[in-house]
Coordinates of C-alpha atoms in Angstrom, one line a residue:
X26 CA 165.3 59.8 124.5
X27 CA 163.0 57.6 122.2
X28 CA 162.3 60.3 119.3
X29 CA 166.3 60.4 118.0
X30 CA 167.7 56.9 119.0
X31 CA 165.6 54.4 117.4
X32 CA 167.8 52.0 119.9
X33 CA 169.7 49.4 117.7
X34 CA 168.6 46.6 120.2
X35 CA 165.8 48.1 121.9
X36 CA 163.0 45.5 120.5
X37 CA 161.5 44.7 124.2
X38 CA 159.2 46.4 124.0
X39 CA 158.1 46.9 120.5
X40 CA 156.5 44.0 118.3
X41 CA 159.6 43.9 116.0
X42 CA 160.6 40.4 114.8
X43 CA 164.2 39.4 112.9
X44 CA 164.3 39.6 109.4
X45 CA 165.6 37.2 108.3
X46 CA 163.0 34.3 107.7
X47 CA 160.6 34.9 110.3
X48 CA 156.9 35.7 108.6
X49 CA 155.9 38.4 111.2
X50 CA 155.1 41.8 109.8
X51 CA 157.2 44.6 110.9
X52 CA 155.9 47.8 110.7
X53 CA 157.6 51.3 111.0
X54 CA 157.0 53.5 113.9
X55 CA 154.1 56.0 112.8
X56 CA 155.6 58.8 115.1
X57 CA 159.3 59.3 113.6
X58 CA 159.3 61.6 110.9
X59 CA 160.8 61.0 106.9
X60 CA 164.3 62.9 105.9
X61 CA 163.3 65.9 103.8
X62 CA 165.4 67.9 101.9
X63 CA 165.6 70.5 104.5
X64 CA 167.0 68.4 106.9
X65 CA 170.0 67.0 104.3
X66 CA 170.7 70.9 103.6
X67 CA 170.9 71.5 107.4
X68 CA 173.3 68.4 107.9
X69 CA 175.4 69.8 105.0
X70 CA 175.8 72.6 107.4
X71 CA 177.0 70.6 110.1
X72 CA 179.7 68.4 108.5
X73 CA 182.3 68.8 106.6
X74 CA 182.4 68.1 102.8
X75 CA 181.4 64.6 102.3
X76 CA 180.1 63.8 105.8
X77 CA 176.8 63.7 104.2
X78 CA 176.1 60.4 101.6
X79 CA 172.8 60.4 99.4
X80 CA 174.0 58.2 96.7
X81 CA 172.0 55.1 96.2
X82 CA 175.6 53.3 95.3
X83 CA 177.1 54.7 98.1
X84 CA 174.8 54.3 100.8
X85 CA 174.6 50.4 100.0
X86 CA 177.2 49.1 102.0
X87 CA 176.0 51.1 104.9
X88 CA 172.7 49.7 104.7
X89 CA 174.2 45.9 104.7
X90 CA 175.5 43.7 107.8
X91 CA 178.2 41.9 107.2
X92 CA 176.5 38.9 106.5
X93 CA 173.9 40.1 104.3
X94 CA 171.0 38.8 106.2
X95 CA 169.8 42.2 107.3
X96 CA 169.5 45.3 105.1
X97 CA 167.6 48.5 105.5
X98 CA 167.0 51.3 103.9
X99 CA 168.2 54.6 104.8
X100 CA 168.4 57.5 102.3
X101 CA 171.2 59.4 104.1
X102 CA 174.4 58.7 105.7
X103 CA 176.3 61.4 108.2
X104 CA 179.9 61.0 108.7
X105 CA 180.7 63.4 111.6
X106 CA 184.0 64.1 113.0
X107 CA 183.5 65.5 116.3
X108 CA 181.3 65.1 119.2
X109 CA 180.1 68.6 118.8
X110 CA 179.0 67.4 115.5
X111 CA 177.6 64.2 116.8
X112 CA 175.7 66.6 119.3
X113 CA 174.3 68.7 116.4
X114 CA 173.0 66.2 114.6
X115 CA 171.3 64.3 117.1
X116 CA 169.6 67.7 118.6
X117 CA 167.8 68.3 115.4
X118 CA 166.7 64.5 114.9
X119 CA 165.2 64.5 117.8
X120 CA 163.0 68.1 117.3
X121 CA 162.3 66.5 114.1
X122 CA 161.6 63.1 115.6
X123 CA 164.1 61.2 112.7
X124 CA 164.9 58.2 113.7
X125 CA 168.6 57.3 113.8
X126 CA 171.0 54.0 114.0
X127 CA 174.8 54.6 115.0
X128 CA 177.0 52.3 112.8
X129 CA 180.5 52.0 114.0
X130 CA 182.5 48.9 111.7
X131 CA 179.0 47.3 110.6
X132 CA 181.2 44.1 111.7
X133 CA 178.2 42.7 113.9
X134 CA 175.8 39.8 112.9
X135 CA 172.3 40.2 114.8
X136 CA 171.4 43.1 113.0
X137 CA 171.8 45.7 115.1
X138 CA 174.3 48.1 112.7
X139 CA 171.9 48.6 110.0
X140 CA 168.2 50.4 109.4
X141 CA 165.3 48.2 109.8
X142 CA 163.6 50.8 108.2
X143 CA 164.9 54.5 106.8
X144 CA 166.4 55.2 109.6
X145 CA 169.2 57.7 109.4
X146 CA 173.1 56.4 109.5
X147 CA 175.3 57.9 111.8
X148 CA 178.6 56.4 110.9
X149 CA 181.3 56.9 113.3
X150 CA 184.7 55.9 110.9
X151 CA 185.9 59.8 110.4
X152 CA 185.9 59.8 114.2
X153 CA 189.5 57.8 114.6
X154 CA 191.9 60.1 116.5
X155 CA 193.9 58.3 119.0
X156 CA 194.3 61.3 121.3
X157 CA 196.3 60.4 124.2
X158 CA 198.3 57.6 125.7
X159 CA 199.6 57.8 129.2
X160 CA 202.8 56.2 129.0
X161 CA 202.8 55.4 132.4
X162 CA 199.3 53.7 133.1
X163 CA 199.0 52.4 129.5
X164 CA 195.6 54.1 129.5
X165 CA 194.7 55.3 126.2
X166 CA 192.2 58.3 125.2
X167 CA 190.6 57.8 121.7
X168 CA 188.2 58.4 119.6
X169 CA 185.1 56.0 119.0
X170 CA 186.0 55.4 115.4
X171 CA 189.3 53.9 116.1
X172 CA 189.9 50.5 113.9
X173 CA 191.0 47.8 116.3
X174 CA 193.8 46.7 115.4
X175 CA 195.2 50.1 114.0
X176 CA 194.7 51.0 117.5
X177 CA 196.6 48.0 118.9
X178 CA 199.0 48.9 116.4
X179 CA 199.8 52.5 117.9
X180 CA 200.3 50.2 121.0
X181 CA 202.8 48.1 120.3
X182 CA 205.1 51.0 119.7
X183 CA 204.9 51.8 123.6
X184 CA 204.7 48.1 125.0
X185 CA 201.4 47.9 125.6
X186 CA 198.2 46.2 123.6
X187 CA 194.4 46.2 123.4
X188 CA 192.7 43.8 125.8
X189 CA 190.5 42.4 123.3
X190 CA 190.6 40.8 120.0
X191 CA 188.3 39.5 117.5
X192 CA 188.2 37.9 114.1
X193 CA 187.1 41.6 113.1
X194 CA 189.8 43.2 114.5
X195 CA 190.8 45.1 111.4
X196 CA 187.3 46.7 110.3
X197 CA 185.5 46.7 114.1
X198 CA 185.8 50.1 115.8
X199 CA 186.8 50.6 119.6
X200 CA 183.1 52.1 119.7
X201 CA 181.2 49.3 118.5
X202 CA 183.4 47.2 120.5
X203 CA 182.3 48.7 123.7
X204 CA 178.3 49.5 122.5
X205 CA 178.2 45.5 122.0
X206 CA 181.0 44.6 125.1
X207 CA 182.8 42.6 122.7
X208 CA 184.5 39.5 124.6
X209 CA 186.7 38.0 122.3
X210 CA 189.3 35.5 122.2
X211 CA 191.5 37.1 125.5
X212 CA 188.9 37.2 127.9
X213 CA 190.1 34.5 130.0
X214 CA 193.3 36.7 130.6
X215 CA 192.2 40.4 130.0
X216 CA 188.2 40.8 131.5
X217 CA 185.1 41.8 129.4
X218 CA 185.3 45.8 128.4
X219 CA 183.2 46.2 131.3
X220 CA 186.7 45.8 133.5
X221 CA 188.6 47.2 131.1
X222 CA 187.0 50.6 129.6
X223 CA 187.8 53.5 132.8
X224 CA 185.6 56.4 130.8
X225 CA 183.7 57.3 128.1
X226 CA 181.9 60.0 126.0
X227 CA 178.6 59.8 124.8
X228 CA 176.5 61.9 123.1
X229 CA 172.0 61.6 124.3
X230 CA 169.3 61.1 122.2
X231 CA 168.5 65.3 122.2
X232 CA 172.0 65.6 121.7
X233 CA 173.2 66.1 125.3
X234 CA 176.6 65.4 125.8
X235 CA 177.7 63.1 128.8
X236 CA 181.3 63.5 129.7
X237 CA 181.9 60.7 131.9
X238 CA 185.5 60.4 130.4
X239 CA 187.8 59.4 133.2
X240 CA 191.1 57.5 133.2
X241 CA 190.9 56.9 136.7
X242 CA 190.8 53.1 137.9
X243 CA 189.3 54.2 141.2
X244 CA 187.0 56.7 141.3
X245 CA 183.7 56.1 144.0
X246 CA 181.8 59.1 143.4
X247 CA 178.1 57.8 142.3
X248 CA 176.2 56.1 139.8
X249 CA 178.9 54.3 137.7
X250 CA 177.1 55.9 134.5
X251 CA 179.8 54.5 132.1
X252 CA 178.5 50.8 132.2
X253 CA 175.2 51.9 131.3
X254 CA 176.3 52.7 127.9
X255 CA 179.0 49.5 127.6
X256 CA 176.8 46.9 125.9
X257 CA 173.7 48.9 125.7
X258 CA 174.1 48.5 121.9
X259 CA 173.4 52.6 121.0
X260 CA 169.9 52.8 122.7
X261 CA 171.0 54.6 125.2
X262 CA 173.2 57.6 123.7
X263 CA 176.1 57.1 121.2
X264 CA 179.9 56.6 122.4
X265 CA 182.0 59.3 120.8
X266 CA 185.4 58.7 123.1
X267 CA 186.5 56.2 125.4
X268 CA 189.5 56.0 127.9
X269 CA 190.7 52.4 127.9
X270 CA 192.8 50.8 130.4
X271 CA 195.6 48.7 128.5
X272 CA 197.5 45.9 129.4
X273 CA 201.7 45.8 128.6
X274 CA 202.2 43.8 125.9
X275 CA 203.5 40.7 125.8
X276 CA 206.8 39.7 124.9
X277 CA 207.3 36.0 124.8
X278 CA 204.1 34.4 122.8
X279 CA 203.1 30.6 122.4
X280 CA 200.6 28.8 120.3
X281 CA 199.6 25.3 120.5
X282 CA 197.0 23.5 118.6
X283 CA 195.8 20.1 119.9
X284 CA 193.4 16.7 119.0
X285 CA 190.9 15.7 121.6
X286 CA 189.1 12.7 121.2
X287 CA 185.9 13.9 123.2
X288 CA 185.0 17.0 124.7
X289 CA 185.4 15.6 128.1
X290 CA 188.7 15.6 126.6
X291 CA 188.6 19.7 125.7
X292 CA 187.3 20.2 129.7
X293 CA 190.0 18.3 131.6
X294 CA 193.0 20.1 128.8
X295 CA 191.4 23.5 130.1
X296 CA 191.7 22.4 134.0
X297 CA 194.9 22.1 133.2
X298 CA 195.8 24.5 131.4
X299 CA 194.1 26.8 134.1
X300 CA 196.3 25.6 136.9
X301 CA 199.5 24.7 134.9
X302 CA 199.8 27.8 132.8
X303 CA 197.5 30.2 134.5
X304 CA 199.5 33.8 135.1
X305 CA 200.1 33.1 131.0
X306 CA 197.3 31.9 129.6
X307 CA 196.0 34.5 126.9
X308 CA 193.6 32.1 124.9
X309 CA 191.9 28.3 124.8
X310 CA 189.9 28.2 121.9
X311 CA 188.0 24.4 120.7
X312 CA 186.6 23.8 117.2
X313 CA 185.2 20.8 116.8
X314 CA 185.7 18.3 113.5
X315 CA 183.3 20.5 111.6
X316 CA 184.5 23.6 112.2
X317 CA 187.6 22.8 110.9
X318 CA 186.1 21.6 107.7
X319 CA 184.5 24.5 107.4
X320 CA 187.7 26.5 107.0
X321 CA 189.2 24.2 105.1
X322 CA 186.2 24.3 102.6
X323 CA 187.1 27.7 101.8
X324 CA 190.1 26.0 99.4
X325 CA 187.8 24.7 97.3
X326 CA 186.5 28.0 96.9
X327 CA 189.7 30.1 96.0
X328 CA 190.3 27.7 93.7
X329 CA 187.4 27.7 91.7
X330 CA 187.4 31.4 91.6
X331 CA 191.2 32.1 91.2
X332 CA 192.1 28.7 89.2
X333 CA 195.1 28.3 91.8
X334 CA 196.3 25.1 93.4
X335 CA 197.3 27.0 96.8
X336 CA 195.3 26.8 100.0
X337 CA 194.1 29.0 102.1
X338 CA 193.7 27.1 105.3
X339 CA 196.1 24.2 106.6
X340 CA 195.1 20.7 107.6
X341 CA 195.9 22.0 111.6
X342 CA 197.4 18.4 112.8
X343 CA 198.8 15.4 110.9
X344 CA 195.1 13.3 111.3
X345 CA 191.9 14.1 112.1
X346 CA 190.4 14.9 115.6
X347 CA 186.7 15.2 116.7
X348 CA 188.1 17.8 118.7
X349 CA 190.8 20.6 119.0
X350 CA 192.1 23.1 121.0
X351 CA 194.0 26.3 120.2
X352 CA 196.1 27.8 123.0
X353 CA 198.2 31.0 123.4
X354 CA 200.2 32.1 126.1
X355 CA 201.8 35.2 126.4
X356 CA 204.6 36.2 129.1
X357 CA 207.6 38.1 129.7
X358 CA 210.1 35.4 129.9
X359 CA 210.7 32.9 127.0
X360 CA 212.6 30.4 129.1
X361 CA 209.7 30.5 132.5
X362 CA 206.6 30.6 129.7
X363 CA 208.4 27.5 127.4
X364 CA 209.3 25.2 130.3
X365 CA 205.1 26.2 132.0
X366 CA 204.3 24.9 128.4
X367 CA 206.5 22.1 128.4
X368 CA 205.5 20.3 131.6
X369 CA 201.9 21.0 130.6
X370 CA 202.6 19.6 127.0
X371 CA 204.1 16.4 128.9
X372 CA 201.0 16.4 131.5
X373 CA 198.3 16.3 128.6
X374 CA 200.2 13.8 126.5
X375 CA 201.0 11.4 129.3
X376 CA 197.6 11.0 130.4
X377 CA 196.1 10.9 126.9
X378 CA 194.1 14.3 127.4
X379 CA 195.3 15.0 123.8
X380 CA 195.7 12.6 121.2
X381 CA 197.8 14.4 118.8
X382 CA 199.3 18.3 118.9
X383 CA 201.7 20.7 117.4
X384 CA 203.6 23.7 118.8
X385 CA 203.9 26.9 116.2
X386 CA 207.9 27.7 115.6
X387 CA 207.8 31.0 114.4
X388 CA 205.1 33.9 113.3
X389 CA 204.1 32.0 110.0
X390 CA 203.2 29.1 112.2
X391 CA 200.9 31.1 115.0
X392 CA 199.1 32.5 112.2
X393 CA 198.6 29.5 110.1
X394 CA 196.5 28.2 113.2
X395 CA 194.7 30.8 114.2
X396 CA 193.3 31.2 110.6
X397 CA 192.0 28.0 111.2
X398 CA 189.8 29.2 113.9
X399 CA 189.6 32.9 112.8
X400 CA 188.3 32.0 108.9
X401 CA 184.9 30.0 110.3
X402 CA 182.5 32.5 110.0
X403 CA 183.7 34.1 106.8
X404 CA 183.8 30.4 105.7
X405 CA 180.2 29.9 106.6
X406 CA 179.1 33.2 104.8
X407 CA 181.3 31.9 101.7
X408 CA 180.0 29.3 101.2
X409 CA 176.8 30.1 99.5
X410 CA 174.2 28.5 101.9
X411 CA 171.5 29.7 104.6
X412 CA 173.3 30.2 107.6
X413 CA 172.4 30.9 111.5
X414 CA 174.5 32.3 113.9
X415 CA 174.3 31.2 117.4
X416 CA 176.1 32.7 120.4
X417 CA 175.5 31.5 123.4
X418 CA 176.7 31.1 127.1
X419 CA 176.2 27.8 128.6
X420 CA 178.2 26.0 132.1
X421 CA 180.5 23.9 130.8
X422 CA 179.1 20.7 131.9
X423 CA 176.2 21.6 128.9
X424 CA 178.4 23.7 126.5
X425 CA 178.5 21.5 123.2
X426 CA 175.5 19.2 124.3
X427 CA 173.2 21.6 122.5
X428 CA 175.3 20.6 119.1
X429 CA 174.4 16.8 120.0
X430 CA 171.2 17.8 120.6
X431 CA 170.0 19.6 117.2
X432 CA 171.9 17.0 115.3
X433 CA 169.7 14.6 116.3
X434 CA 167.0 17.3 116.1
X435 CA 168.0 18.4 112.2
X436 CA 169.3 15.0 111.0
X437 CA 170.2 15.3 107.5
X438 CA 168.6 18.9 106.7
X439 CA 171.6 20.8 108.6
X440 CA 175.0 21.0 109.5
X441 CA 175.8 22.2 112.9
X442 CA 179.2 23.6 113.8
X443 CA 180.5 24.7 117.7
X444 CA 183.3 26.2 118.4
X445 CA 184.4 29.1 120.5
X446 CA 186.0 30.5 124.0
X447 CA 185.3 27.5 126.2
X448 CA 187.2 29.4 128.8
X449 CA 184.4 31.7 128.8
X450 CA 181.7 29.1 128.8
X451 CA 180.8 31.1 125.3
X452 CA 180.1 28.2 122.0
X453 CA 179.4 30.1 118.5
X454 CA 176.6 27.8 117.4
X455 CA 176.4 27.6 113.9
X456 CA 173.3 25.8 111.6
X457 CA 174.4 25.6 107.6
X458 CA 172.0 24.4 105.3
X459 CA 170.5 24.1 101.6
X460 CA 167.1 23.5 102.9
X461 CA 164.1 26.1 103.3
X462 CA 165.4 28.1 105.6
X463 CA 162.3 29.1 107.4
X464 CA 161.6 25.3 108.0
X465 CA 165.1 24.9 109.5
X466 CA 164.6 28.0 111.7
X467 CA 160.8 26.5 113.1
X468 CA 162.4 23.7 114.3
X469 CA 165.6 25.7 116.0
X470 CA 163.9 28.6 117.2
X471 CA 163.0 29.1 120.0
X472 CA 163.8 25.2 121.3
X473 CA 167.3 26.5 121.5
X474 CA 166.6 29.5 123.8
X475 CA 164.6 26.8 125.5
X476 CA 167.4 24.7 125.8
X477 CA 169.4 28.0 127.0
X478 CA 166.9 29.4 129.8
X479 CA 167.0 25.5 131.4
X480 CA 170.6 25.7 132.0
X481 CA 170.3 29.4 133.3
X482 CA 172.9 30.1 130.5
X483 CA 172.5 33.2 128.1
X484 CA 171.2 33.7 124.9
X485 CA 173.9 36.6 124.2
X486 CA 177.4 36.0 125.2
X487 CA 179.1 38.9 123.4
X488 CA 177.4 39.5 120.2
X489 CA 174.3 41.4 121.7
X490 CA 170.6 41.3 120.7
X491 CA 169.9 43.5 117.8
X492 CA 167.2 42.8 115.7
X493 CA 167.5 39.2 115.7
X494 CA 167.1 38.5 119.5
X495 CA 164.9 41.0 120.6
X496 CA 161.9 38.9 121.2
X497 CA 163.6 36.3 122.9
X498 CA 165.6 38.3 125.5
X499 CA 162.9 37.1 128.2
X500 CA 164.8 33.6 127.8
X501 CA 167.9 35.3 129.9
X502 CA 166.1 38.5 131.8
X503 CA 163.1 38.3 133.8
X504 CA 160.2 40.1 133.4
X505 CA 160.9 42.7 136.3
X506 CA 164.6 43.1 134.2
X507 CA 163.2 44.0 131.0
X508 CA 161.0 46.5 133.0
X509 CA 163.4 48.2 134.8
X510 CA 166.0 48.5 131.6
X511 CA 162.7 49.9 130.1
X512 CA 162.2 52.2 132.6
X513 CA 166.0 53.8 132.3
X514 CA 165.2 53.6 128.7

């Protein structure tokens, strides 16, 4: 399956470095053929009119991430609509050896969505049928090219909703979401996709097409083939349909932002909240001091662009905090879920877990807070600097001391910003700076995969490797690992 799938990720075994500062050559695979002019006229064949994309303008933002760090340069984008398409396509890549990258929302940030090289672009957004929802067991049958929250969106008219949800909920696709195994900020209620996805479609690198599409919770029969493909970023066939098990949707929401004074502070509020609100407990989100500046930095932008004196971001609490917290619950009966939230509101103020708090009143409100924690990394990208991206899982006794740790290690050439689902033991570690931003990434990497591996923590909570952490995937997977995901490779 190596001639069609170049394998988004798959850079264990290659010599392939990131991009983005790093000074080692990279060097295109001498096997995999160039796109000719009979191959364009044969997917013209294929697709329908305008499923094919040669314009330079137009192929731009395909060739992109989202944060601009890593671009490539394919000369041809293919827009199927079908999995027979899909199938077509993929069966003459791989006689012709072309190499190919699937691109569901390009919403990801290690690189994996984009060419390194030429590579061709199979986008999957004309692939967004919701075909089926089972009323009953709320699962849903869709396509891969379903938008998030348009998907979430056909929910809510039946009383159910998506199990997951990210910052990029209204560009990511349901297929990149289950290629990367998106966690999100409802983990801690809902599961990874791994517990939530029952089936899925997905089409091999010679274009064979594996039907493992059931909507069955139990089903014992075998190899369980679909989590092969869930988080296996594209390199091992492309997910064209999935059948997702969906949760009912809540009816009674809460949101409550807090001030912590330390982050011994942030782990004894999520104890609680664990054992006080538990059955409800949809999100707990920290941000510490910095984060929340970044956020609110983006004012100073949309005024300088738009001349305006409104804000986009809210101060979150009256004074500052080192710390906060950001905390949903979600239930089916306002007066249970408000008095849960009440005596743990009294239990965190009376023993001075919190310093300071507010409770959102209405939709504006929830919103307004979440924004705060939603906006960072569009801040960060906004604001003009070198930035790098971080996402890592740590135990929670060691979760933000890597932030005290490469302040002391960057002094005055970086800021470092942590936040992120503390409930998951997953902190978005964040490095902005002004500096030369190959001298700020010598001294980062690899001590902070160093810093990972001695914790026996992960280098990739939920964004997945790409091209950024191929060559330091050792630092979470053992040799005899890598070999064996080689191996079914």
């Amino acid at each position: 399956g190596r001639k069609a799938i170049r394998g988004v990720s798959w850079r264990i075994s290659t010599t392939i470095t990131t991009r983005s500062y790093s000074t080692t050559s990279i060097f295109r695979n001498s096997k995999f053929a160039t796109v000719t002019e009979d191959d364009i006229n044969f997917f013209k064949k294929v697709l329908d009119e305008g499923g094919v994309i040669t314009d330079p303008d137009d192929l731009e933002m395909y060739n992109t991430d989202w944060t601009t760090k890593y671009k490539g340069n394919s000369k041809v984008v293919l827009r199927p609509k079908t999995t027979k398409q899909v199938s077509s396509i993929l069966q003459h890549c791989h006689s012709r050896c072309l190499p190919v990258v699937p691109q569901g929302g390009n919403t990801g940030v290690v690189g994996g969505s984009v060419p390194v090289f030429d590579e061709i672009i199979l986008s999957l957004g004309l692939m967004n049928k919701i075909e089926n929802l089972d009323k009953i067991s709320g699962v849903v049958t869709c396509q891969a090219g379903v938008v998030l929250e348009a998907l979430d969106n056909h929910l809510s008219h039946y009383g159910y909703t998506v199990p997951v949800d990210i910052g990029a909920k209204g560009s990511c696709q349901i297929g990149g979401n289950a290629s990367t195994n998106a966690g999100g900020v409802r983990l801690i209620r809902y599961g990874s996709l791994h517990a939530n996805i029952l089936g899925v479609e997905a089409v091999l690198a010679d274009g064979t097409v594996v039907d493992s599409l059931s909507g069955l919770r139990k089903d014992n029969t075998g190899y369980d083939l679909k989590q092969l493909f869930i988080g296996s970023e594209g390199t091992l066939g492309i997910i064209t349909r999935v059948s997702l098990l969906t949760p009912a949707r809540p009816s009674s929401v809460n949101v409550a932002m807090f001030g912590c004074k330390d982050f011994a502070s942030v782990i004894r509020a999520l104890q609680l909240a664990k054992s006080e609100l538990s059955e409800i407990l949809t999100a707990f989100e920290f941000l510490d001091r910095e984060s929340v500046e970044i956020s609110l930095s983006l004012n100073d932008q949309h005024q300088q662009i738009d001349n305006r004196s409104s804000s986009i971001v809210k101060e979150p609490l009256s004074t500052s905090h080192p710390f906060y917290i950001l905390i949903e619950t979600g239930g089916f009966n306002m007066d249970h879920d408000r008095a849960k939230l009440n005596q743990f509101l009294e239990n965190i103020l009376s023993t001075e877990v919190v310093t300071d708090g507010v409770v959102a009143e209405n939709i504006t409100q929830v919103k307004e807070l979440w924004k705060v924690r939603e906006i960072i990394p569009d801040a960060m990208i906004k604001s003009g600097k070198h930035i790098f991206l971080y996402d890592l899982t740590l135990p929670l006794s060691h979760i933000y001391k890597i932030v005290d740790v490469l302040r002391d290690k960057l002094g005055e050439r970086a800021s470092v910003i942590g936040f992120g689902h503390v409930g998951d033991g997953n902190i978005h570690l964040n490095v902005v700076t002004s500096r030369d931003p190959k001298e700020i990434q010598d001294i980062v990497e690899p001590f902070i995969y160093e810093f990972v591996a001695e914790q026996k923590g992960s280098i990739s909570a939920e964004h997945g490797i790409g091209v950024l952490k191929s060559k330091y995937l050792h630092y979470s997977k053992s040799e005899k690992a890598i070999d064996l995901m080689r191996q079914i490779k």
